[in-house]
Amino acid sequence: MTQRPPVSILLAAPRGFCAGVDRAILMVERAIEKYGAPVFVRHEIVHNRHVVEELERKGAVFVEELDEISDPSRPVIFSAHGVPKSVPADAEQRGMFYLDATCPLVSKVHVEANRHFEEGRHILMIGHEGHPEVEGTLGQLPDGAITLIETVGDANSVTPPDPQNLAYVTQTTLSLDDTLAVVETLKKRFPAIRGPHKNDICYATTNRQAAVKAIAESCDTLFVVGAPNSSNSVRLVEVAEKAGCTTAQLVQKASEVDWTALETAVAARNGGRFVVGLTAGASAPESLVQGVIDEISRRFAVTTEEVTVSSEDVIFKLPKQLIAS
Ligand code: SF4
């Protein structure tokens, strides 16, 4: 029998599910248990097809807008990304029972934006146009109250109504380094700008980026398990590339890995050590990471090492309606 070529797997930790995602998924499961199926969910509860399909099997029905809901007497849950204020208002007008799975760390940004607005400041939001979290935050305030800033270029060209009365907030899942550059540009141009201590990037995004940075340089290739519409997963690929692994790529599951390319790259080592890095975005379940490990293990003689940069013990409480009594 021919010997399988050696591959070392470096597992980044923390990786995968965060407290906001855990809570949102649990909310859908508990709502189905308590109210029966179907329970409607506005937008993918978290950005992961696997999670969505699992919940669909249990009785969740996903829609993009409230008017797609076929039975308005059923409960509807809003996704972890947050929603514009018009959405709960619309649900109330339609007489719907809704539960809001917005991550408390996104809600915190909504509170900040509201406070700045009430204190008369124009707000610059650093984020990606079209992402549901950004739509949700922009929709907390009247049109024109927030200007979206995506890049350092935008920060250099923005012309706010009153530079002395200005604040910034950020999306929670951005690249820390890219955001720092935008914030520094804004602070240089508008020294009076108010904002959070550093940014609003959440603990989970911060820790996953730190973990991928810690392994990137040592990896010959690196897989980020996550969805293309998952902001924090896409950022992990960018962070890995910038930290020294130019072959980092996003895969939704093991079957998306180009196994032929990997086998060719490993074979080219002629028995020398080949290192595969592995991490997962905050909405990707560990079972999908394990699926990639299993497939690598089928093909190669694998040793696995976990590189842990921090531990996490954050838990967000469920809304009172869903706490079992
Ligand atoms: Fe909340 Fe951060 Fe998770 Fe988003 S990535 S759900 S902000 S903890």
Short mmCIF file of C-alpha atoms and ligand atoms in Angstrom, two decimals:
data_model
loop_
_atom_site.label_atom_id
_atom_site.label_comp_id
_atom_site.label_asym_id
_atom_site.label_seq_id
_atom_site.Cartn_x
_atom_site.Cartn_y
_atom_site.Cartn_z
CA MET A 1 0.00 0.00 0.00
CA THR A 2 1.37 3.44 -0.92
CA GLN A 3 1.90 5.79 1.99
CA ARG A 4 -0.36 8.80 2.11
CA PRO A 5 1.55 12.09 1.89
CA PRO A 6 1.82 14.06 5.14
CA VAL A 7 -0.35 17.12 5.81
CA SER A 8 -0.43 19.24 8.97
CA ILE A 9 -3.70 20.98 9.78
CA LEU A 10 -3.49 24.21 11.77
CA LEU A 11 -6.88 24.94 13.30
CA ALA A 12 -7.52 28.54 14.26
CA ALA A 13 -9.33 29.10 17.56
CA PRO A 14 -11.70 30.72 18.20
CA ARG A 15 -13.58 29.96 14.97
CA GLY A 16 -17.16 29.36 13.93
CA PHE A 17 -20.34 30.19 15.83
CA CYS A 18 -20.46 33.31 18.00
CA ALA A 19 -22.91 34.11 20.79
CA GLY A 20 -25.17 36.16 18.50
CA VAL A 21 -25.49 33.32 16.00
CA ASP A 22 -26.05 30.73 18.74
CA ARG A 23 -28.84 32.86 20.17
CA ALA A 24 -30.51 33.51 16.81
CA ILE A 25 -30.58 29.82 15.87
CA LEU A 26 -31.83 28.83 19.32
CA MET A 27 -34.58 31.44 19.04
CA VAL A 28 -35.90 29.85 15.85
CA GLU A 29 -35.72 26.34 17.35
CA ARG A 30 -37.45 27.40 20.58
CA ALA A 31 -40.12 29.33 18.67
CA ILE A 32 -40.93 26.22 16.61
CA GLU A 33 -41.09 24.14 19.81
CA LYS A 34 -43.33 26.66 21.55
CA TYR A 35 -45.60 27.86 18.76
CA GLY A 36 -45.41 24.93 16.34
CA ALA A 37 -44.53 25.08 12.64
CA PRO A 38 -44.38 27.07 10.53
CA VAL A 39 -42.42 29.91 12.06
CA PHE A 40 -41.48 32.54 9.51
CA VAL A 41 -38.00 34.08 9.48
CA ARG A 42 -37.31 37.34 7.69
CA HIS A 43 -34.01 36.94 5.81
CA GLU A 44 -31.52 34.09 6.43
CA ILE A 45 -31.40 33.97 10.24
CA VAL A 46 -27.60 33.84 9.91
CA HIS A 47 -25.66 33.75 6.65
CA ASN A 48 -25.21 30.02 6.21
CA ARG A 49 -27.17 27.75 3.85
CA HIS A 50 -26.54 24.66 5.97
CA VAL A 51 -28.04 26.34 9.05
CA VAL A 52 -31.00 27.64 7.03
CA GLU A 53 -31.72 24.20 5.54
CA GLU A 54 -31.55 22.53 8.98
CA LEU A 55 -34.05 25.03 10.34
CA GLU A 56 -36.29 24.60 7.29
CA ARG A 57 -36.39 20.88 8.05
CA LYS A 58 -37.57 21.72 11.57
CA GLY A 59 -40.36 24.00 10.34
CA ALA A 60 -38.90 27.45 9.65
CA VAL A 61 -39.97 29.26 6.48
CA PHE A 62 -37.58 31.93 5.23
CA VAL A 63 -38.83 35.04 3.45
CA GLU A 64 -37.13 38.27 2.43
CA GLU A 65 -40.04 40.60 3.19
CA LEU A 66 -43.09 40.46 5.45
CA ASP A 67 -45.54 40.60 2.54
CA GLU A 68 -44.26 37.18 1.40
CA ILE A 69 -45.62 35.59 4.59
CA SER A 70 -48.51 33.37 3.55
CA ASP A 71 -50.08 33.16 7.04
CA PRO A 72 -49.73 36.42 9.03
CA SER A 73 -51.14 34.71 12.13
CA ARG A 74 -47.86 32.77 12.49
CA PRO A 75 -44.84 34.18 14.40
CA VAL A 76 -42.08 35.89 12.47
CA ILE A 77 -38.47 36.23 13.60
CA PHE A 78 -36.09 38.96 12.42
CA SER A 79 -32.53 37.85 11.61
CA ALA A 80 -29.38 38.38 13.71
CA HIS A 81 -28.23 41.19 11.40
CA GLY A 82 -30.87 43.62 12.61
CA VAL A 83 -33.70 45.32 10.74
CA PRO A 84 -34.67 48.90 9.89
CA LYS A 85 -37.24 50.37 12.30
CA SER A 86 -39.82 50.20 9.52
CA VAL A 87 -39.87 46.38 9.72
CA PRO A 88 -41.23 45.92 13.28
CA ALA A 89 -43.53 48.90 12.63
CA ASP A 90 -44.85 47.14 9.51
CA ALA A 91 -45.27 43.86 11.45
CA GLU A 92 -47.28 45.69 14.12
CA GLN A 93 -49.48 47.30 11.52
CA ARG A 94 -50.18 43.89 10.03
CA GLY A 95 -51.00 42.55 13.50
CA MET A 96 -48.15 40.04 13.40
CA PHE A 97 -46.43 38.51 16.41
CA TYR A 98 -42.69 39.01 15.97
CA LEU A 99 -39.49 38.13 17.79
CA ASP A 100 -36.30 40.03 17.14
CA ALA A 101 -33.10 37.93 16.90
CA THR A 102 -30.90 40.98 16.26
CA CYS A 103 -27.55 40.33 17.95
CA PRO A 104 -27.27 42.48 21.09
CA LEU A 105 -23.95 43.80 19.75
CA VAL A 106 -25.72 45.08 16.64
CA SER A 107 -28.48 46.57 18.82
CA LYS A 108 -25.74 48.37 20.74
CA VAL A 109 -24.69 50.11 17.51
CA HIS A 110 -28.32 51.08 16.90
CA VAL A 111 -28.44 52.64 20.37
CA GLU A 112 -25.21 54.57 19.70
CA ALA A 113 -26.52 55.87 16.38
CA ASN A 114 -29.77 56.98 18.00
CA ARG A 115 -27.91 58.76 20.80
CA HIS A 116 -25.70 60.68 18.36
CA PHE A 117 -28.74 61.63 16.31
CA GLU A 118 -30.61 62.87 19.38
CA GLU A 119 -27.57 64.94 20.34
CA GLY A 120 -27.63 66.59 16.93
CA ARG A 121 -24.71 64.85 15.21
CA HIS A 122 -24.53 63.67 11.64
CA ILE A 123 -23.38 60.05 11.57
CA LEU A 124 -20.86 58.35 9.32
CA MET A 125 -21.32 54.60 9.22
CA ILE A 126 -18.30 52.55 8.19
CA GLY A 127 -19.63 49.43 6.48
CA HIS A 128 -20.49 47.64 3.26
CA GLU A 129 -23.35 48.89 1.14
CA GLY A 130 -26.22 46.43 0.82
CA HIS A 131 -25.27 44.25 3.80
CA PRO A 132 -28.41 43.63 5.89
CA GLU A 133 -26.68 44.85 9.06
CA VAL A 134 -25.89 48.16 7.36
CA GLU A 135 -29.44 48.40 6.01
CA GLY A 136 -30.71 47.77 9.54
CA THR A 137 -28.53 50.46 11.10
CA LEU A 138 -29.24 53.03 8.37
CA GLY A 139 -32.93 52.28 8.89
CA GLN A 140 -32.82 53.26 12.58
CA LEU A 141 -32.84 56.93 11.62
CA PRO A 142 -34.51 59.15 9.03
CA ASP A 143 -33.05 59.25 5.51
CA GLY A 144 -29.97 61.44 5.31
CA ALA A 145 -29.06 61.15 9.01
CA ILE A 146 -26.31 58.61 8.27
CA THR A 147 -23.76 58.63 5.45
CA LEU A 148 -22.18 55.32 4.52
CA ILE A 149 -18.38 55.22 4.29
CA GLU A 150 -16.89 52.10 2.70
CA THR A 151 -13.25 52.97 2.08
CA VAL A 152 -10.41 55.32 3.01
CA GLY A 153 -11.22 57.06 -0.30
CA ASP A 154 -14.78 57.70 0.92
CA ALA A 155 -13.40 58.99 4.24
CA ASN A 156 -11.21 61.41 2.31
CA SER A 157 -13.99 62.72 0.10
CA VAL A 158 -17.04 62.82 2.38
CA THR A 159 -18.47 66.30 2.97
CA PRO A 160 -20.67 66.14 6.09
CA PRO A 161 -23.17 68.92 6.78
CA ASP A 162 -21.35 70.15 9.93
CA PRO A 163 -17.82 68.81 10.55
CA GLN A 164 -18.02 70.00 14.18
CA ASN A 165 -21.07 67.84 14.87
CA LEU A 166 -20.08 64.47 13.62
CA ALA A 167 -19.97 60.89 14.90
CA TYR A 168 -19.11 57.50 13.47
CA VAL A 169 -20.33 53.97 14.02
CA THR A 170 -19.17 50.79 12.30
CA GLN A 171 -20.56 47.50 11.06
CA THR A 172 -19.68 44.75 13.56
CA THR A 173 -18.02 42.36 11.11
CA LEU A 174 -15.42 44.50 9.34
CA SER A 175 -11.68 43.98 8.97
CA LEU A 176 -10.08 45.55 12.04
CA ASP A 177 -7.07 46.84 10.12
CA ASP A 178 -9.08 48.32 7.23
CA THR A 179 -11.48 49.97 9.68
CA LEU A 180 -8.62 51.44 11.68
CA ALA A 181 -7.32 53.11 8.50
CA VAL A 182 -10.77 54.60 7.77
CA VAL A 183 -11.20 55.80 11.37
CA GLU A 184 -7.74 57.40 11.37
CA THR A 185 -8.55 59.23 8.15
CA LEU A 186 -11.82 60.52 9.60
CA LYS A 187 -10.14 61.62 12.82
CA LYS A 188 -7.45 63.48 10.89
CA ARG A 189 -10.02 65.29 8.76
CA PHE A 190 -12.58 65.84 11.53
CA PRO A 191 -10.78 66.07 14.89
CA ALA A 192 -14.08 66.71 16.73
CA ILE A 193 -15.66 63.47 15.48
CA ARG A 194 -17.22 61.34 18.23
CA GLY A 195 -17.27 57.56 18.20
CA PRO A 196 -16.87 54.37 20.16
CA HIS A 197 -13.58 53.76 22.01
CA LYS A 198 -12.07 52.20 18.84
CA ASN A 199 -14.85 50.81 16.66
CA ASP A 200 -17.95 48.66 16.92
CA ILE A 201 -16.35 45.51 15.54
CA CYS A 202 -17.57 42.73 17.83
CA TYR A 203 -15.53 40.42 20.03
CA ALA A 204 -16.20 37.42 17.75
CA THR A 205 -14.99 39.17 14.60
CA THR A 206 -11.95 40.48 16.49
CA ASN A 207 -11.00 37.08 17.92
CA ARG A 208 -11.50 35.18 14.66
CA GLN A 209 -9.34 37.67 12.78
CA ALA A 210 -6.61 37.47 15.45
CA ALA A 211 -6.69 33.66 15.29
CA VAL A 212 -6.42 33.50 11.51
CA LYS A 213 -3.58 36.06 11.60
CA ALA A 214 -1.72 33.85 14.08
CA ILE A 215 -1.65 30.89 11.67
CA ALA A 216 -1.73 32.48 8.21
CA GLU A 217 1.98 32.86 7.69
CA SER A 218 2.66 29.21 8.57
CA CYS A 219 0.08 27.86 6.11
CA ASP A 220 0.68 26.72 2.54
CA THR A 221 -3.03 27.04 1.97
CA LEU A 222 -5.91 28.07 4.18
CA PHE A 223 -9.63 27.37 4.06
CA VAL A 224 -12.22 29.61 5.64
CA VAL A 225 -15.47 27.71 6.05
CA GLY A 226 -18.25 30.19 5.48
CA ALA A 227 -20.76 31.62 3.04
CA PRO A 228 -19.99 34.18 0.31
CA ASN A 229 -22.63 36.51 1.80
CA SER A 230 -21.15 36.21 5.31
CA SER A 231 -19.24 39.44 5.89
CA ASN A 232 -17.04 38.14 8.68
CA SER A 233 -16.13 34.99 6.68
CA VAL A 234 -15.10 37.00 3.63
CA ARG A 235 -13.05 39.29 5.90
CA LEU A 236 -11.24 36.23 7.31
CA VAL A 237 -10.01 35.36 3.80
CA GLU A 238 -8.76 38.93 3.30
CA VAL A 239 -7.09 39.00 6.71
CA ALA A 240 -5.36 35.66 6.01
CA GLU A 241 -4.11 36.92 2.65
CA LYS A 242 -2.76 40.13 4.17
CA ALA A 243 -1.14 38.15 6.99
CA GLY A 244 0.86 36.05 4.54
CA CYS A 245 -1.26 33.21 3.15
CA THR A 246 -1.92 34.24 -0.44
CA THR A 247 -3.83 31.05 -1.24
CA ALA A 248 -6.57 31.54 1.38
CA GLN A 249 -10.03 30.69 0.08
CA LEU A 250 -13.62 30.58 1.18
CA VAL A 251 -15.43 27.21 1.02
CA GLN A 252 -18.98 26.54 2.15
CA LYS A 253 -18.28 22.86 2.82
CA ALA A 254 -15.82 20.06 2.06
CA SER A 255 -17.24 19.40 -1.40
CA GLU A 256 -16.22 22.92 -2.48
CA VAL A 257 -12.53 22.28 -1.85
CA ASP A 258 -10.56 21.74 -5.05
CA TRP A 259 -9.17 18.39 -3.91
CA THR A 260 -7.24 17.77 -7.14
CA ALA A 261 -5.39 21.07 -6.74
CA LEU A 262 -4.66 20.27 -3.09
CA GLU A 263 -3.39 16.77 -3.91
CA THR A 264 -1.14 18.21 -6.63
CA ALA A 265 0.25 20.88 -4.28
CA VAL A 266 0.90 18.33 -1.52
CA ALA A 267 2.51 15.87 -3.96
CA ALA A 268 4.86 18.61 -5.17
CA ARG A 269 6.36 18.65 -1.66
CA ASN A 270 7.74 15.15 -2.22
CA GLY A 271 6.96 14.05 1.33
CA GLY A 272 7.88 17.42 2.87
CA ARG A 273 5.54 19.11 5.34
CA PHE A 274 2.48 20.77 3.80
CA VAL A 275 0.37 22.92 6.11
CA VAL A 276 -3.36 23.51 5.66
CA GLY A 277 -4.91 26.25 7.79
CA LEU A 278 -8.55 26.01 8.75
CA THR A 279 -11.00 28.41 10.31
CA ALA A 280 -14.69 29.28 10.05
CA GLY A 281 -16.79 32.42 10.00
CA ALA A 282 -19.13 33.23 12.89
CA SER A 283 -22.14 31.74 11.10
CA ALA A 284 -20.52 28.43 10.07
CA PRO A 285 -21.20 25.35 12.22
CA GLU A 286 -18.30 23.25 13.50
CA SER A 287 -19.75 20.18 11.73
CA LEU A 288 -18.76 21.77 8.39
CA VAL A 289 -15.20 22.34 9.65
CA GLN A 290 -15.11 18.72 10.78
CA GLY A 291 -16.30 17.71 7.32
CA VAL A 292 -13.25 19.39 5.77
CA ILE A 293 -10.93 17.75 8.34
CA ASP A 294 -12.47 14.33 7.59
CA GLU A 295 -11.94 14.74 3.85
CA ILE A 296 -8.33 15.88 4.33
CA SER A 297 -7.77 12.90 6.63
CA ARG A 298 -9.11 10.49 3.98
CA ARG A 299 -6.51 11.67 1.51
CA PHE A 300 -3.44 12.43 3.57
CA ALA A 301 -1.56 11.33 6.71
CA VAL A 302 -2.78 14.13 8.95
CA THR A 303 -1.52 15.73 12.14
CA THR A 304 -3.73 18.41 13.66
CA GLU A 305 -2.75 21.29 15.91
CA GLU A 306 -5.13 23.89 17.31
CA VAL A 307 -3.74 27.39 17.76
CA THR A 308 -5.82 29.26 20.35
CA VAL A 309 -5.39 33.01 20.69
CA SER A 310 -8.24 33.63 23.14
CA SER A 311 -11.11 31.88 24.83
CA GLU A 312 -14.73 32.96 24.63
CA ASP A 313 -17.49 32.60 27.18
CA VAL A 314 -20.03 35.11 25.89
CA ILE A 315 -23.66 34.00 26.06
CA PHE A 316 -26.62 36.17 25.12
CA LYS A 317 -29.93 35.61 26.87
CA LEU A 318 -33.01 34.61 24.93
CA PRO A 319 -35.99 36.98 24.91
CA LYS A 320 -38.36 36.29 27.79
CA GLN A 321 -41.05 34.80 25.53
CA LEU A 322 -38.70 31.93 24.68
CA ILE A 323 -37.21 31.17 28.07
CA ALA A 324 -38.60 27.83 29.20
CA SER A 325 -40.46 28.23 32.48
FE1 SF4 B 1 -23.12 39.39 17.04
FE2 SF4 B 1 -20.58 39.60 16.27
FE3 SF4 B 1 -21.84 37.31 16.03
FE4 SF4 B 1 -22.49 39.35 14.44
S1 SF4 B 1 -20.54 38.25 14.47
S2 SF4 B 1 -23.90 37.96 15.49
S3 SF4 B 1 -22.22 41.05 15.89
S4 SF4 B 1 -21.37 38.36 17.98
#
